Coordinates of C-alpha atoms and ligand atoms in Angstrom, one line a residue:
X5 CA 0.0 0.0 0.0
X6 CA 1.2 3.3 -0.6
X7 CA 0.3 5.7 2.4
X8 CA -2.1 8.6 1.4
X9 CA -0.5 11.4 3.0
X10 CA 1.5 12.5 -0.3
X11 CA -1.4 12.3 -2.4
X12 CA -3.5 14.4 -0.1
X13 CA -0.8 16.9 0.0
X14 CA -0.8 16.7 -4.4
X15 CA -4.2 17.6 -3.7
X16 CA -4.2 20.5 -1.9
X17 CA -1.5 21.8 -4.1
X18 CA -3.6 21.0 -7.3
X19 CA -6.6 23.0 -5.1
X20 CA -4.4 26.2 -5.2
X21 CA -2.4 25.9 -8.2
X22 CA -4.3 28.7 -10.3
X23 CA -4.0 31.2 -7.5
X24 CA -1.6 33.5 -9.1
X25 CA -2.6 36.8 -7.4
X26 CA 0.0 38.5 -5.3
X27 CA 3.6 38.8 -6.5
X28 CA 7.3 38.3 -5.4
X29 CA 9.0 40.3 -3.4
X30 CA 10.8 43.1 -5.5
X31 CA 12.7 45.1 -2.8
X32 CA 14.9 42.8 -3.0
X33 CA 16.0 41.9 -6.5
X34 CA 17.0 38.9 -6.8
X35 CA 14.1 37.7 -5.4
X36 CA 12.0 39.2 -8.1
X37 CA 13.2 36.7 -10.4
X38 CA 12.1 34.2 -8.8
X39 CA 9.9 31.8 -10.6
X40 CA 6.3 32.7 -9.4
X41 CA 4.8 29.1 -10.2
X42 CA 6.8 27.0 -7.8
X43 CA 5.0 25.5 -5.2
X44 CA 6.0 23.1 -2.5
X45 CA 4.3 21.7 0.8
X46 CA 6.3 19.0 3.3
X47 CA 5.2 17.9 7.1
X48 CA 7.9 16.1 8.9
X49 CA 6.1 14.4 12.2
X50 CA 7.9 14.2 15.2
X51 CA 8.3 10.6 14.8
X52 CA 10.6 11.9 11.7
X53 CA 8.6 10.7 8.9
X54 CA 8.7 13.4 6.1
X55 CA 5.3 13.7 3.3
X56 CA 5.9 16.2 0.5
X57 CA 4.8 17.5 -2.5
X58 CA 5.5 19.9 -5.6
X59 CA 8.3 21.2 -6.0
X60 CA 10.3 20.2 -2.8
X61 CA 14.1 20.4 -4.0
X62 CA 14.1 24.1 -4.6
X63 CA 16.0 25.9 -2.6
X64 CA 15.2 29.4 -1.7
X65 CA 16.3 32.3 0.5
X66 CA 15.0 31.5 3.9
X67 CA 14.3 34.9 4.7
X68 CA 12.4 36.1 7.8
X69 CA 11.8 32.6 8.4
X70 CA 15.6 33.0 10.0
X71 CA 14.3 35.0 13.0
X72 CA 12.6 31.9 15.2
X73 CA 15.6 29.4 14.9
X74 CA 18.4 32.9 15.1
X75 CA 16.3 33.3 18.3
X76 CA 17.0 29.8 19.3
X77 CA 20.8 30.3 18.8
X78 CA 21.0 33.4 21.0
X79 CA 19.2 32.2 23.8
X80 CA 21.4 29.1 23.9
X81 CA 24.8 31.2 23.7
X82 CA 23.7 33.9 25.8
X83 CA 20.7 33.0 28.3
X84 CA 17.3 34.4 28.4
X85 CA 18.2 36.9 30.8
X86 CA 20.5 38.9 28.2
X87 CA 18.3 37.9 25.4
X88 CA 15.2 39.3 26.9
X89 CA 17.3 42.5 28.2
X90 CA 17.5 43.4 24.6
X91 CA 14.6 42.2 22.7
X92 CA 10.8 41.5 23.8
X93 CA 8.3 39.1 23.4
X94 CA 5.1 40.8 22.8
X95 CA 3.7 41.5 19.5
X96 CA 4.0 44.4 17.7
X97 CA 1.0 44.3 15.7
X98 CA 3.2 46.2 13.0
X99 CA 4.7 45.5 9.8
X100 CA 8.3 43.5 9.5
X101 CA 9.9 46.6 8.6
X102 CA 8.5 48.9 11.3
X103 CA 11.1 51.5 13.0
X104 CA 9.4 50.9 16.2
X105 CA 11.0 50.4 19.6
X106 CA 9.0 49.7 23.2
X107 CA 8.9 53.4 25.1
X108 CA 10.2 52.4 27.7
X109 CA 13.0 50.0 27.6
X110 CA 13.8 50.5 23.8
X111 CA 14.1 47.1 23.6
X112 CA 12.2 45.9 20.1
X113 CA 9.0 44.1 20.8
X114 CA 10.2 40.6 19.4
X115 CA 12.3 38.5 17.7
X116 CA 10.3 38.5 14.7
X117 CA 10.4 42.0 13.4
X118 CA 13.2 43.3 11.7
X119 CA 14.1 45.2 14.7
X120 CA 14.4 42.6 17.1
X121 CA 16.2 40.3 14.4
X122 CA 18.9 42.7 14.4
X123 CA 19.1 43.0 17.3
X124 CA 19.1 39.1 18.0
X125 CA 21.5 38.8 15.3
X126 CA 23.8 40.5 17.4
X127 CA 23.9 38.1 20.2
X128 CA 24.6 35.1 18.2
X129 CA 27.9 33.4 19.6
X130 CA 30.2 34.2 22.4
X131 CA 29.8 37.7 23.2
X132 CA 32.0 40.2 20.8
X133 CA 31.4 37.3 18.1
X134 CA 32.9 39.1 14.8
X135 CA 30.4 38.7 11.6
X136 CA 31.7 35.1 10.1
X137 CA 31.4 33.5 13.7
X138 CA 27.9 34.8 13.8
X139 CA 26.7 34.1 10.2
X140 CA 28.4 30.5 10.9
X141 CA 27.0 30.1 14.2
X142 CA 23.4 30.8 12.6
X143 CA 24.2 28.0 9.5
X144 CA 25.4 25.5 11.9
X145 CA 22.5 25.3 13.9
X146 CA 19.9 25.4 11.2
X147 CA 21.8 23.0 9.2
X148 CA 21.2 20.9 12.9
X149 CA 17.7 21.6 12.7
X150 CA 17.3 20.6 8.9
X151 CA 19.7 17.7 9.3
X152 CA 21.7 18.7 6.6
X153 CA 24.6 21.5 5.8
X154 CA 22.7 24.5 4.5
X155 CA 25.0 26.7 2.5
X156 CA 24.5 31.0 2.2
X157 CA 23.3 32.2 -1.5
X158 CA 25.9 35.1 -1.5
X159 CA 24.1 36.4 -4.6
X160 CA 20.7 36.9 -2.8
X161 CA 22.7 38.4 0.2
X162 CA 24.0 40.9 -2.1
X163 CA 21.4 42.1 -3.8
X164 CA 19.0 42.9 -0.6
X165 CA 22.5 44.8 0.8
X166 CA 22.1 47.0 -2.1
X167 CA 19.2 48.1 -1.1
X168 CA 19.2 47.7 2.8
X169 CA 18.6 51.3 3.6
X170 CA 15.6 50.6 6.0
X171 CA 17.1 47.7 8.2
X172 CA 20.4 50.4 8.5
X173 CA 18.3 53.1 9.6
X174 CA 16.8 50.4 12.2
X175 CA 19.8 49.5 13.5
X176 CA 21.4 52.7 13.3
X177 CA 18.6 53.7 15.7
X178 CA 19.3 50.6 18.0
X179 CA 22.6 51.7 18.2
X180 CA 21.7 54.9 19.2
X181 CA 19.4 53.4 22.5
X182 CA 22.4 50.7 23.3
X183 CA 20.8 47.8 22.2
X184 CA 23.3 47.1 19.5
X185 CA 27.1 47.3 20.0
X186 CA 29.6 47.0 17.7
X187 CA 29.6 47.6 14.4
X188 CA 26.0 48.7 12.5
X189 CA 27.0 47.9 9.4
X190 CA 28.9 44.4 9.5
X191 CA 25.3 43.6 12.2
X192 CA 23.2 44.5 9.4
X193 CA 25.3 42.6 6.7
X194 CA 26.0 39.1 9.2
X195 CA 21.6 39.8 9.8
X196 CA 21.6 39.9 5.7
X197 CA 23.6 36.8 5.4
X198 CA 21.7 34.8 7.7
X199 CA 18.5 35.6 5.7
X200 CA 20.5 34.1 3.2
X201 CA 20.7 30.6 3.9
X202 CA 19.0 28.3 1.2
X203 CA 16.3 25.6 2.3
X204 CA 13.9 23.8 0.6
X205 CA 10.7 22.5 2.0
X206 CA 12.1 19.6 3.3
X207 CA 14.1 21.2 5.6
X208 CA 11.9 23.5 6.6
X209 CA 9.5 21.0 8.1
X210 CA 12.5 19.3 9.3
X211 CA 13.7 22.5 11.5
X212 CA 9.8 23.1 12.5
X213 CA 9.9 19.3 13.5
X214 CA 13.5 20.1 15.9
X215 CA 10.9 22.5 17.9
X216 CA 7.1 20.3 17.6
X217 CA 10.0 17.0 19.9
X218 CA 10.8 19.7 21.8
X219 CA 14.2 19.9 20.7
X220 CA 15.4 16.9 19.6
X221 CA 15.7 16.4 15.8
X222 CA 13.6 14.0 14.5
X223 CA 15.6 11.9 11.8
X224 CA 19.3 11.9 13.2
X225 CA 18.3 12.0 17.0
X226 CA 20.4 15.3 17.8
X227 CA 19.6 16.8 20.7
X228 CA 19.8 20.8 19.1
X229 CA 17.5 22.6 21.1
X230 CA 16.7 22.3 25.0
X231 CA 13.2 22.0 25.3
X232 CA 12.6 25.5 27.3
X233 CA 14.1 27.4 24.1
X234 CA 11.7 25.5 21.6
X235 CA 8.8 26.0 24.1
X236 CA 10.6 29.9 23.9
X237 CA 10.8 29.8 20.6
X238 CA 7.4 28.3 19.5
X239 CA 5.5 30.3 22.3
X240 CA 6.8 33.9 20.4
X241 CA 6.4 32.3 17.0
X242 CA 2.3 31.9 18.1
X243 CA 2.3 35.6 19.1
X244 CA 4.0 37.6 16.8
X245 CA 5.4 35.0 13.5
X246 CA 2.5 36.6 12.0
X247 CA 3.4 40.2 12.1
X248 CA -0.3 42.3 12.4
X249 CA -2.3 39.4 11.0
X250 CA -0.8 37.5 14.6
X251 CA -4.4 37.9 16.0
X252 CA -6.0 36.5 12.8
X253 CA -3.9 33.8 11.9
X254 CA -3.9 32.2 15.7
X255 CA -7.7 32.1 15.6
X256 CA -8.6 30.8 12.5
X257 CA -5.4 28.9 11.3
X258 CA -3.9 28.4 14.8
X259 CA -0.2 26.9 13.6
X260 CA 2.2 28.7 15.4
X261 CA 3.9 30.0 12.0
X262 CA 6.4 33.0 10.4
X263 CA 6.7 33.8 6.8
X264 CA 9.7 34.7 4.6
X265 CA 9.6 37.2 1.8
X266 CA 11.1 34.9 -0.5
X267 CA 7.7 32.7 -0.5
X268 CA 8.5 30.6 2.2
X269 CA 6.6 29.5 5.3
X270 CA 7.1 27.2 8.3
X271 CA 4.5 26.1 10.8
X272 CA 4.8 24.2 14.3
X273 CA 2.6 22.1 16.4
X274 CA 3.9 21.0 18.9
X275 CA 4.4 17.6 19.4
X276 CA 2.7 16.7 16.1
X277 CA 4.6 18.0 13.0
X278 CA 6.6 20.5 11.9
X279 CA 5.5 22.0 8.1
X280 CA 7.2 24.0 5.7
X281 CA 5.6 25.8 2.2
X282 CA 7.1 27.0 -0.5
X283 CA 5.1 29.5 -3.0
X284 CA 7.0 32.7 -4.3
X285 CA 3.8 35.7 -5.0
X286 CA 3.2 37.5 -1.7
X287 CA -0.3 38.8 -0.6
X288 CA -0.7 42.5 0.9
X289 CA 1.1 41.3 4.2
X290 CA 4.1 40.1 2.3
X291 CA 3.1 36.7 3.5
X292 CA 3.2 33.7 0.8
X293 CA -0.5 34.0 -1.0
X294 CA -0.7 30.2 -1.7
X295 CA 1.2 29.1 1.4
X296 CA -1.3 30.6 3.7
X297 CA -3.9 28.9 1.9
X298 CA -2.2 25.9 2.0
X299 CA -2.1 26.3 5.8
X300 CA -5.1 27.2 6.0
X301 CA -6.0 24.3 4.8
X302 CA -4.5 22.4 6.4
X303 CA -5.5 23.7 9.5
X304 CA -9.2 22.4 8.6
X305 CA -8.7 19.7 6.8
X306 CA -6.4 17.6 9.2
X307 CA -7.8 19.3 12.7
X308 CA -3.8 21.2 13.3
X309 CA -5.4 24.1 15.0
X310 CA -2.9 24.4 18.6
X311 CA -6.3 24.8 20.5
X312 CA -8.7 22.2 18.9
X313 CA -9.9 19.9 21.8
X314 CA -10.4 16.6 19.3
X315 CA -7.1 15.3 19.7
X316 CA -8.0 13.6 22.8
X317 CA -6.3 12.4 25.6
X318 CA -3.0 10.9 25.5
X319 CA -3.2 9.0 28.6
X320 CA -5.5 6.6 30.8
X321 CA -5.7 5.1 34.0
X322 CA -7.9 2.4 35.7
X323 CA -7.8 -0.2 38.4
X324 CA -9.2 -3.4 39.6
X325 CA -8.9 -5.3 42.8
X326 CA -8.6 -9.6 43.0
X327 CA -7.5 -11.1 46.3
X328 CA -6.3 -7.9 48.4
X329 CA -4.6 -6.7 45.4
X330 CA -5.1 -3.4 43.7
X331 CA -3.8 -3.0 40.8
X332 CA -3.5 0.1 39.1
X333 CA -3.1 0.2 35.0
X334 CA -1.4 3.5 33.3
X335 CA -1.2 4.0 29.9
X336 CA 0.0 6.1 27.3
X337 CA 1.8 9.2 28.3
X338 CA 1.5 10.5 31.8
X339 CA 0.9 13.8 32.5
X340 CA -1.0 15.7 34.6
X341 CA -4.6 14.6 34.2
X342 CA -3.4 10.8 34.4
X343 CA -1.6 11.1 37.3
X344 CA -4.3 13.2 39.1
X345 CA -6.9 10.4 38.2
X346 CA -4.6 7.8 39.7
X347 CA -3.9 9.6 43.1
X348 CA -7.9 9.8 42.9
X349 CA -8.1 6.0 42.8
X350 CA -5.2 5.9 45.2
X351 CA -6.8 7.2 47.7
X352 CA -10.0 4.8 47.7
X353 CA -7.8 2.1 49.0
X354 CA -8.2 1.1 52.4
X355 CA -6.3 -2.4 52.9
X356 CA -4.2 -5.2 51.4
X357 CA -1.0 -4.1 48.8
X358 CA -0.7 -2.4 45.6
X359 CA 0.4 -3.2 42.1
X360 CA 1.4 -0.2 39.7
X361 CA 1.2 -1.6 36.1
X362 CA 3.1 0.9 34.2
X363 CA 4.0 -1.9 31.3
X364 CA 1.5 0.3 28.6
X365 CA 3.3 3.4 29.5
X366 CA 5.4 5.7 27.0
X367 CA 6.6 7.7 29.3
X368 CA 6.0 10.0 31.8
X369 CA 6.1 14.1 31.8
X370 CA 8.1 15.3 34.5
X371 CA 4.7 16.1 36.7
X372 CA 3.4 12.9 36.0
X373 CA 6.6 10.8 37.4
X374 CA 6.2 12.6 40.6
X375 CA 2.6 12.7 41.3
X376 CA 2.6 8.7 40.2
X377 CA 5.8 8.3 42.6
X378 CA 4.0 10.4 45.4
X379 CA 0.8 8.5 45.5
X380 CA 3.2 5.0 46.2
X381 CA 5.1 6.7 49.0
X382 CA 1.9 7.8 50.5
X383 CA -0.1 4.3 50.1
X384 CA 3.3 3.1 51.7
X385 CA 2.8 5.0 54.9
X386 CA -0.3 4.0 54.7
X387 CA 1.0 0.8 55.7
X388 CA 0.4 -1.1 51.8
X389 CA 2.9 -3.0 50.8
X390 CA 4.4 -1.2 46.7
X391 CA 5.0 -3.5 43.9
X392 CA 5.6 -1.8 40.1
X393 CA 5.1 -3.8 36.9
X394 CA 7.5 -1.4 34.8
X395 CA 9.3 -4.2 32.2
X396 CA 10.5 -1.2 30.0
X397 CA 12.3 0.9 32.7
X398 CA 9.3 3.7 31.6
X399 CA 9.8 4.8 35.4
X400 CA 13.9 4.3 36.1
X401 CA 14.7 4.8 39.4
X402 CA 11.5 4.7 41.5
X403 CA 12.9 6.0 44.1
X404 CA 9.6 7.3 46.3
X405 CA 11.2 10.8 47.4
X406 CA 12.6 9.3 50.8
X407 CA 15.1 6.9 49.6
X408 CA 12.9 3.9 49.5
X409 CA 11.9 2.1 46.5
X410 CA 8.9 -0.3 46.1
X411 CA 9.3 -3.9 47.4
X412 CA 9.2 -6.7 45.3
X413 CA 7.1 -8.6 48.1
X414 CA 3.9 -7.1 47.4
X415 CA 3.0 -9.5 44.6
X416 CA 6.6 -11.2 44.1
X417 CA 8.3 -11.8 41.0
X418 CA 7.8 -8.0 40.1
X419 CA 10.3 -5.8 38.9
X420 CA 11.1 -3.0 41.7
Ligands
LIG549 N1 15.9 39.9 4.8 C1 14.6 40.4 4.8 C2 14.5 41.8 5.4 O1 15.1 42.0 6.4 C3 13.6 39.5 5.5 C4 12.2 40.0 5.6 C5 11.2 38.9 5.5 O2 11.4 37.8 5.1 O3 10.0 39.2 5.9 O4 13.9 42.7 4.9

């Protein structure tokens, strides 16, 4: 059988094809020869399977679509703390291009504007970082993300220097409130460079992947990202990838997404799939015309909307008692909800020991492991005797938060 997924995708493509309103960018170039019909879609899952359509090898600038996984790189070489001194995370509400700093601090409002791309730009590597160690620190992570080495299209980066009058002006400004140091110009060109870097589809998903695990790239196993920069990263992407249309896209599309003005897109859900979309003619907010669609599309068609509520849950407890014995069944992944349930149920029992079957169990989120761990050292003061039925290590190291462990002599035989 040959799995669906890829024709779907032909499908949606083939739906959208004779769109050809909007056009490419032209303040740039290069980009303006682009070739307007191109069009590409890809969704990596987070298991690492990849489904993609159209025209997936071409490579293109990736544009704006720099700014999340730039972001990613400062916060892992500086810290939050230094990163969030110098740009913010609310949304602007404004164009890309906007000259607008927050009245206060003058910090820009996010990473995703031009502004606080610069800005972030300039925080890439070891502090006093010259350009090349900055540009490469940017293509060495994202070629991380995408799993492969992603290489700088010095002709693109050339023509939008030619004309790079605005984003000078911007940083000349930052400059001017001590946000940047250093030199404006070689920021802006190092920022221009990074916009640079050519992806296709493929690896766009692939990147947007890296963030939906949490950090871990999906195909190779590479631990890029720690998970509280992609939750960073993915949490500023929902509330300001989209520029003004933030608002708009959230509720009606609700991917997590940013835009490129060379006509691509990348949207994240996380712990689902990461998607990338290629289509070169911009609409009136210099997003891709056909790759919103596309998302939007998606959105409907395959229920990826971050708040829909028909994913259901991803865990399950339940329990049953035979000779004295309860015995408690988890299942899936553990979080919260699971966990709460089971503390529920622990608390009904009044006598004779208790089994903890976590043999169906994924694994457990952080909350879950010590809510599930709790509940055993309470039924153990309670005076029950603690068995666990764990024969993939799902829980390693059961220790019950006083240095005891559960004893095999509950129900014998058991792993403790
Ligand atoms: N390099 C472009 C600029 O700074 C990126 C803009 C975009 O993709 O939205 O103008």
């Amino acid at each position: 059988m040959r799995t669906p997924v890829p024709d779907y995708l032909d499908e949606v493509l083939d739906a959208l094809r004779g769109d050809s309103t909007g056009a490419p960018a032209n303040y740039i170039p290069e980009l303006a020869t682009a070739d307007p019909d191109k069009f590409a879609l890809s969704i990596t899952t987070t298991s690492g399977s990849t489904y993609a359509a159209g025209d997936v090898d071409t490579e293109f600038s990736i544009q704006s679509i720099s700014k999340p996984f730039a972001y990613a790189a400062a916060l892992i070489d500086r810290g939050f703390e230094r990163v969030l001194e110098s740009v913010g995370v609310e949304p602007s509400g404004e164009a890309f291009n906007e000259l607008s700093l927050e009245g206060d601090t003058h910090r820009p409002k996010n990473p995703m504007i031009n502004a606080g791309a610069i800005a972030t730009h300039s925080l890439l590597g070891a502090a006093g970082a010259g350009q090349d160690d900055r540009v490469e620190r940017a293509r060495r992570l994202f070629s991380r993300l995408a799993g492969r080495e992603l290489r700088v299209d010095e002709q693109v980066c050339a023509s939008e220097l030619g004309t790079a009058h605005r984003n000078l002006a911007i940083a000349h400004m930052l400059h001017n409130y001590g946000i940047l140091e250093g030199d404006v110009h070689s920021i802006v060109e190092g920022y221009t460079r990074q916009c640079s870097i050519l992806v296709s589809v493929r690896d766009l998903s692939m990147m947007a992947a890296t963030l939906a695990t949490g950090g871990v790239q999906p195909v190779t196993g590479d631990r890029v990202l720690e998970s509280d920069v992609a939750r960073q990263v993915m949490a500023v992407m929902a509330g300001a990838g989209m520029y003004d249309a933030a608002g708009d896209w959230l509720t009606r599309v609700g991917i997590p997404a940013k835009s490129g003005v060379a006509g691509g897109m990348v949207g994240v859900l996380p712990d689902q799939v990461g998607i990338g979309a290629f289509s070169p003619r911009l609409d009136a907010h210099g997003n891709s015309q056909r790759g919103r669609r596309a998302f939007e599309r998606l959105s409907q068609d395959m229920g990826m909307h971050l708040f829909s509520s028909d994913r259901g849950r991803l865990d399950s407890v339940g329990s049953d008692t035979q000779d004295g014995t309860t015995t408690f069944r988890l299942q899936g992944n553990v979080q919260f909800t699971a966990a709460a349930e089971l503390l529920d149920l622990m608390a009904e029992v009044e006598d004779g020991n208790v089994v903890l079957d976590v043999s169906r169990v994924h694994s457990f989120s952080d909350v879950g492991r010590r809510m599930t761990l709790e509940g055993l050292r309470r039924l153990r003061l309670d005076g029950r005797g603690i068995a666990l039925r764990d024969p993939s290590t799902t829980l390693p190291d059961p220790d019950l938060g006083d240095g005891t462990y559960p004893e095999e002599s509950a129900t014998g035989g058991l792993q403790v």
